[in-house]
Amino acid sequence: MTQADDRILETLADSNLILSPRVLSVNTDYSRHYLSTRLGRLHEAGLVDRVDEGLYEITGRGQAYLVGRVDADDLESR
């Protein structure tokens, strides 16, 4: 997990919206390309769902990670 991963999850959680890498890029200090890569990793870890082509929302597991109920070490072994 990276600082960008935390920022992505926080932005998705705070907005309670389905967002694209482009919209996330506008609201964070990361490039759209980098965010697309990180969203793929977060999807693999079960922290975000890919709702449609290039659209993502946070999952219950992602919410649990943000409040400390899922440990980052557990995500690496998934």
CSV table of N, CA, C and O in Angstrom, one decimal:
chain,number,residue,atom,x,y,z
A,1,MET,N,0.8,-1.2,0.0
A,1,MET,CA,0.0,0.0,0.0
A,1,MET,C,0.9,1.2,0.0
A,1,MET,O,1.9,1.3,0.7
A,2,THR,N,0.5,2.2,-0.8
A,2,THR,CA,1.2,3.5,-0.9
A,2,THR,C,0.4,4.6,-0.3
A,2,THR,O,-0.8,4.5,-0.1
A,3,GLN,N,1.1,5.7,-0.2
A,3,GLN,CA,0.4,7.0,0.2
A,3,GLN,C,-0.7,7.3,-0.8
A,3,GLN,O,-1.8,7.7,-0.4
A,4,ALA,N,-0.5,7.1,-2.1
A,4,ALA,CA,-1.5,7.3,-3.1
A,4,ALA,C,-2.7,6.4,-2.9
A,4,ALA,O,-3.8,6.8,-3.1
A,5,ASP,N,-2.5,5.2,-2.5
A,5,ASP,CA,-3.6,4.2,-2.3
A,5,ASP,C,-4.5,4.8,-1.2
A,5,ASP,O,-5.7,4.7,-1.4
A,6,ASP,N,-3.9,5.2,-0.1
A,6,ASP,CA,-4.7,5.8,1.0
A,6,ASP,C,-5.5,7.0,0.5
A,6,ASP,O,-6.7,7.1,0.8
A,7,ARG,N,-4.8,7.8,-0.3
A,7,ARG,CA,-5.5,9.0,-0.8
A,7,ARG,C,-6.7,8.7,-1.7
A,7,ARG,O,-7.7,9.3,-1.7
A,8,ILE,N,-6.5,7.7,-2.6
A,8,ILE,CA,-7.5,7.2,-3.5
A,8,ILE,C,-8.7,6.8,-2.7
A,8,ILE,O,-9.9,7.1,-2.9
A,9,LEU,N,-8.4,5.9,-1.7
A,9,LEU,CA,-9.5,5.3,-0.9
A,9,LEU,C,-10.2,6.4,-0.1
A,9,LEU,O,-11.5,6.4,0.0
A,10,GLU,N,-9.5,7.3,0.4
A,10,GLU,CA,-10.1,8.4,1.2
A,10,GLU,C,-11.0,9.3,0.3
A,10,GLU,O,-12.1,9.7,0.7
A,11,THR,N,-10.5,9.6,-0.9
A,11,THR,CA,-11.3,10.4,-1.8
A,11,THR,C,-12.6,9.7,-2.2
A,11,THR,O,-13.7,10.3,-2.3
A,12,LEU,N,-12.5,8.4,-2.5
A,12,LEU,CA,-13.7,7.6,-2.9
A,12,LEU,C,-14.7,7.6,-1.7
A,12,LEU,O,-15.9,7.7,-1.9
A,13,ALA,N,-14.1,7.3,-0.5
A,13,ALA,CA,-15.0,7.2,0.7
A,13,ALA,C,-15.6,8.6,1.0
A,13,ALA,O,-16.8,8.6,1.3
A,14,ASP,N,-14.8,9.6,1.0
A,14,ASP,CA,-15.4,11.0,1.3
A,14,ASP,C,-16.4,11.5,0.3
A,14,ASP,O,-17.4,12.1,0.7
A,15,SER,N,-16.2,11.1,-0.9
A,15,SER,CA,-17.2,11.6,-1.9
A,15,SER,C,-18.4,10.7,-2.0
A,15,SER,O,-19.5,11.2,-2.4
A,16,ASN,N,-18.3,9.5,-1.7
A,16,ASN,CA,-19.3,8.5,-1.8
A,16,ASN,C,-19.9,8.4,-3.2
A,16,ASN,O,-21.0,8.3,-3.5
A,17,LEU,N,-18.9,8.6,-4.2
A,17,LEU,CA,-19.3,8.6,-5.6
A,17,LEU,C,-18.5,7.6,-6.4
A,17,LEU,O,-17.4,7.1,-5.9
A,18,ILE,N,-18.9,7.3,-7.5
A,18,ILE,CA,-18.2,6.4,-8.5
A,18,ILE,C,-17.3,7.4,-9.3
A,18,ILE,O,-17.8,8.3,-9.9
A,19,LEU,N,-16.0,7.2,-9.3
A,19,LEU,CA,-15.1,8.1,-9.9
A,19,LEU,C,-14.1,7.5,-10.9
A,19,LEU,O,-13.8,6.3,-10.8
A,20,SER,N,-13.6,8.3,-11.8
A,20,SER,CA,-12.7,7.8,-12.8
A,20,SER,C,-11.3,8.2,-12.4
A,20,SER,O,-11.1,9.1,-11.6
A,21,PRO,N,-10.2,7.6,-13.0
A,21,PRO,CA,-8.9,8.1,-12.7
A,21,PRO,C,-8.7,9.5,-13.0
A,21,PRO,O,-8.0,10.3,-12.3
A,22,ARG,N,-9.3,10.0,-14.1
A,22,ARG,CA,-9.2,11.4,-14.4
A,22,ARG,C,-9.7,12.3,-13.3
A,22,ARG,O,-9.1,13.3,-13.0
A,23,VAL,N,-10.9,12.0,-12.8
A,23,VAL,CA,-11.5,12.9,-11.8
A,23,VAL,C,-10.7,12.8,-10.5
A,23,VAL,O,-10.4,13.8,-9.8
A,24,LEU,N,-10.2,11.6,-10.2
A,24,LEU,CA,-9.3,11.4,-9.0
A,24,LEU,C,-8.0,12.2,-9.2
A,24,LEU,O,-7.5,12.8,-8.2
A,25,SER,N,-7.5,12.3,-10.4
A,25,SER,CA,-6.3,13.0,-10.7
A,25,SER,C,-6.5,14.5,-10.4
A,25,SER,O,-5.6,15.2,-9.9
A,26,VAL,N,-7.6,15.0,-10.8
A,26,VAL,CA,-7.9,16.4,-10.6
A,26,VAL,C,-8.0,16.8,-9.1
A,26,VAL,O,-7.7,17.9,-8.7
A,27,ASN,N,-8.4,15.8,-8.3
A,27,ASN,CA,-8.6,16.0,-6.9
A,27,ASN,C,-7.5,15.5,-6.0
A,27,ASN,O,-7.6,15.6,-4.8
A,28,THR,N,-6.4,15.0,-6.6
A,28,THR,CA,-5.2,14.6,-5.9
A,28,THR,C,-4.0,15.1,-6.6
A,28,THR,O,-4.1,15.8,-7.6
A,29,ASP,N,-2.8,14.9,-6.1
A,29,ASP,CA,-1.6,15.3,-6.7
A,29,ASP,C,-0.9,14.2,-7.5
A,29,ASP,O,0.3,14.2,-7.6
A,30,TYR,N,-1.7,13.3,-8.1
A,30,TYR,CA,-1.2,12.2,-8.8
A,30,TYR,C,-1.7,12.2,-10.3
A,30,TYR,O,-2.8,12.6,-10.5
A,31,SER,N,-0.9,11.7,-11.2
A,31,SER,CA,-1.3,11.6,-12.6
A,31,SER,C,-2.4,10.6,-12.8
A,31,SER,O,-2.5,9.6,-12.1
A,32,ARG,N,-3.1,10.8,-13.9
A,32,ARG,CA,-4.2,9.9,-14.2
A,32,ARG,C,-3.6,8.5,-14.5
A,32,ARG,O,-4.2,7.5,-14.1
A,33,HIS,N,-2.5,8.4,-15.2
A,33,HIS,CA,-1.9,7.1,-15.5
A,33,HIS,C,-1.4,6.4,-14.3
A,33,HIS,O,-1.7,5.2,-14.1
A,34,TYR,N,-0.8,7.1,-13.3
A,34,TYR,CA,-0.4,6.4,-12.1
A,34,TYR,C,-1.6,6.0,-11.3
A,34,TYR,O,-1.6,4.8,-10.7
A,35,LEU,N,-2.7,6.8,-11.2
A,35,LEU,CA,-3.9,6.4,-10.5
A,35,LEU,C,-4.5,5.2,-11.2
A,35,LEU,O,-5.0,4.3,-10.4
A,36,SER,N,-4.5,5.1,-12.5
A,36,SER,CA,-5.1,3.9,-13.1
A,36,SER,C,-4.3,2.6,-12.7
A,36,SER,O,-5.0,1.6,-12.4
A,37,THR,N,-3.0,2.7,-12.6
A,37,THR,CA,-2.2,1.6,-12.2
A,37,THR,C,-2.6,1.2,-10.7
A,37,THR,O,-2.8,0.0,-10.4
A,38,ARG,N,-2.6,2.2,-9.9
A,38,ARG,CA,-2.9,2.0,-8.5
A,38,ARG,C,-4.3,1.4,-8.3
A,38,ARG,O,-4.6,0.5,-7.4
A,39,LEU,N,-5.3,1.9,-9.0
A,39,LEU,CA,-6.7,1.4,-9.0
A,39,LEU,C,-6.8,0.0,-9.3
A,39,LEU,O,-7.5,-0.8,-8.7
A,40,GLY,N,-6.0,-0.5,-10.3
A,40,GLY,CA,-5.9,-1.9,-10.7
A,40,GLY,C,-5.4,-2.7,-9.5
A,40,GLY,O,-6.0,-3.8,-9.2
A,41,ARG,N,-4.4,-2.2,-8.8
A,41,ARG,CA,-3.9,-3.0,-7.6
A,41,ARG,C,-4.9,-3.0,-6.5
A,41,ARG,O,-5.1,-4.0,-5.8
A,42,LEU,N,-5.6,-1.9,-6.3
A,42,LEU,CA,-6.6,-1.8,-5.2
A,42,LEU,C,-7.8,-2.7,-5.6
A,42,LEU,O,-8.4,-3.3,-4.7
A,43,HIS,N,-8.1,-2.8,-6.9
A,43,HIS,CA,-9.2,-3.7,-7.3
A,43,HIS,C,-8.8,-5.2,-7.0
A,43,HIS,O,-9.6,-6.0,-6.5
A,44,GLU,N,-7.5,-5.5,-7.3
A,44,GLU,CA,-7.0,-6.9,-7.1
A,44,GLU,C,-7.1,-7.2,-5.6
A,44,GLU,O,-7.3,-8.4,-5.2
A,45,ALA,N,-6.9,-6.2,-4.7
A,45,ALA,CA,-6.9,-6.4,-3.3
A,45,ALA,C,-8.3,-6.4,-2.7
A,45,ALA,O,-8.5,-6.6,-1.5
A,46,GLY,N,-9.3,-6.1,-3.6
A,46,GLY,CA,-10.7,-6.1,-3.1
A,46,GLY,C,-11.1,-4.8,-2.4
A,46,GLY,O,-12.1,-4.8,-1.7
A,47,LEU,N,-10.3,-3.8,-2.6
A,47,LEU,CA,-10.6,-2.5,-1.9
A,47,LEU,C,-11.5,-1.5,-2.7
A,47,LEU,O,-12.1,-0.7,-2.1
A,48,VAL,N,-11.5,-1.7,-4.0
A,48,VAL,CA,-12.3,-1.0,-4.9
A,48,VAL,C,-13.0,-1.9,-5.9
A,48,VAL,O,-12.4,-3.0,-6.2
A,49,ASP,N,-14.2,-1.6,-6.3
A,49,ASP,CA,-14.9,-2.3,-7.4
A,49,ASP,C,-14.8,-1.5,-8.7
A,49,ASP,O,-14.9,-0.3,-8.7
A,50,ARG,N,-14.6,-2.2,-9.8
A,50,ARG,CA,-14.6,-1.5,-11.1
A,50,ARG,C,-16.1,-1.6,-11.6
A,50,ARG,O,-16.6,-2.7,-11.9
A,51,VAL,N,-16.8,-0.5,-11.5
A,51,VAL,CA,-18.2,-0.5,-11.8
A,51,VAL,C,-18.5,-0.6,-13.3
A,51,VAL,O,-19.4,-1.2,-13.8
A,52,ASP,N,-17.6,0.1,-14.1
A,52,ASP,CA,-17.7,0.1,-15.5
A,52,ASP,C,-16.3,0.4,-16.0
A,52,ASP,O,-15.4,0.6,-15.2
A,53,GLU,N,-16.1,0.5,-17.3
A,53,GLU,CA,-14.8,0.8,-17.9
A,53,GLU,C,-14.3,2.1,-17.3
A,53,GLU,O,-14.9,3.2,-17.5
A,54,GLY,N,-13.2,2.1,-16.5
A,54,GLY,CA,-12.6,3.3,-16.0
A,54,GLY,C,-13.4,4.0,-14.9
A,54,GLY,O,-13.1,5.1,-14.6
A,55,LEU,N,-14.3,3.3,-14.2
A,55,LEU,CA,-15.1,3.9,-13.1
A,55,LEU,C,-15.0,3.0,-11.9
A,55,LEU,O,-15.2,1.7,-12.0
A,56,TYR,N,-14.7,3.6,-10.8
A,56,TYR,CA,-14.4,2.8,-9.5
A,56,TYR,C,-15.2,3.4,-8.3
A,56,TYR,O,-15.5,4.6,-8.3
A,57,GLU,N,-15.5,2.5,-7.4
A,57,GLU,CA,-16.1,2.8,-6.1
A,57,GLU,C,-15.4,2.0,-5.0
A,57,GLU,O,-14.9,0.9,-5.3
A,58,ILE,N,-15.4,2.6,-3.8
A,58,ILE,CA,-14.8,1.9,-2.7
A,58,ILE,C,-15.7,0.7,-2.3
A,58,ILE,O,-16.9,0.8,-2.3
A,59,THR,N,-15.1,-0.4,-1.8
A,59,THR,CA,-15.8,-1.5,-1.3
A,59,THR,C,-15.9,-1.5,0.2
A,59,THR,O,-15.3,-0.6,0.9
A,60,GLY,N,-16.7,-2.4,0.8
A,60,GLY,CA,-16.8,-2.5,2.2
A,60,GLY,C,-15.4,-2.8,2.8
A,60,GLY,O,-15.0,-2.3,3.9
A,61,ARG,N,-14.6,-3.7,2.1
A,61,ARG,CA,-13.3,-4.0,2.5
A,61,ARG,C,-12.4,-2.7,2.5
A,61,ARG,O,-11.6,-2.5,3.4
A,62,GLY,N,-12.6,-1.9,1.5
A,62,GLY,CA,-11.8,-0.6,1.4
A,62,GLY,C,-12.2,0.3,2.6
A,62,GLY,O,-11.3,0.9,3.2
A,63,GLN,N,-13.4,0.3,2.9
A,63,GLN,CA,-13.9,1.1,4.1
A,63,GLN,C,-13.3,0.6,5.4
A,63,GLN,O,-12.8,1.3,6.2
A,64,ALA,N,-13.3,-0.7,5.5
A,64,ALA,CA,-12.7,-1.4,6.7
A,64,ALA,C,-11.2,-1.1,6.8
A,64,ALA,O,-10.7,-0.9,7.9
A,65,TYR,N,-10.5,-1.1,5.6
A,65,TYR,CA,-9.1,-0.7,5.7
A,65,TYR,C,-8.8,0.7,6.2
A,65,TYR,O,-7.9,0.9,7.0
A,66,LEU,N,-9.7,1.6,5.7
A,66,LEU,CA,-9.5,3.0,6.2
A,66,LEU,C,-9.7,3.2,7.7
A,66,LEU,O,-9.1,4.1,8.2
A,67,VAL,N,-10.5,2.4,8.3
A,67,VAL,CA,-10.8,2.6,9.7
A,67,VAL,C,-9.9,1.6,10.5
A,67,VAL,O,-10.1,1.5,11.8
A,68,GLY,N,-9.0,0.9,9.9
A,68,GLY,CA,-8.0,0.0,10.6
A,68,GLY,C,-8.5,-1.4,10.9
A,68,GLY,O,-7.8,-2.1,11.6
A,69,ARG,N,-9.6,-1.8,10.3
A,69,ARG,CA,-10.1,-3.2,10.5
A,69,ARG,C,-9.4,-4.2,9.6
A,69,ARG,O,-9.6,-5.4,9.8
A,70,VAL,N,-8.7,-3.7,8.5
A,70,VAL,CA,-8.0,-4.6,7.6
A,70,VAL,C,-6.6,-4.1,7.6
A,70,VAL,O,-6.3,-2.9,7.4
A,71,ASP,N,-5.6,-5.0,7.9
A,71,ASP,CA,-4.2,-4.6,8.0
A,71,ASP,C,-3.6,-4.6,6.6
A,71,ASP,O,-3.9,-5.5,5.8
A,72,ALA,N,-2.7,-3.7,6.3
A,72,ALA,CA,-2.0,-3.6,5.0
A,72,ALA,C,-1.2,-4.9,4.7
A,72,ALA,O,-1.2,-5.3,3.6
A,73,ASP,N,-0.7,-5.5,5.7
A,73,ASP,CA,0.1,-6.8,5.5
A,73,ASP,C,-0.8,-7.9,5.0
A,73,ASP,O,-0.4,-8.7,4.2
A,74,ASP,N,-2.1,-7.9,5.4
A,74,ASP,CA,-3.0,-8.9,5.0
A,74,ASP,C,-3.3,-8.7,3.5
A,74,ASP,O,-3.6,-9.6,2.8
A,75,LEU,N,-3.3,-7.5,3.0
A,75,LEU,CA,-3.6,-7.2,1.6
A,75,LEU,C,-2.4,-7.6,0.7
A,75,LEU,O,-2.7,-8.1,-0.4
A,76,GLU,N,-1.2,-7.6,1.1
A,76,GLU,CA,-0.1,-8.0,0.3
A,76,GLU,C,-0.1,-9.5,0.1
A,76,GLU,O,0.4,-9.9,-1.0
A,77,SER,N,-0.6,-10.2,1.0
A,77,SER,CA,-0.6,-11.7,0.8
A,77,SER,C,-1.8,-12.2,0.0
A,77,SER,O,-1.9,-13.4,-0.2
A,78,ARG,N,-2.7,-11.3,-0.3
A,78,ARG,CA,-3.9,-11.8,-1.0
A,78,ARG,C,-3.6,-12.1,-2.4
A,78,ARG,O,-2.9,-11.6,-3.1
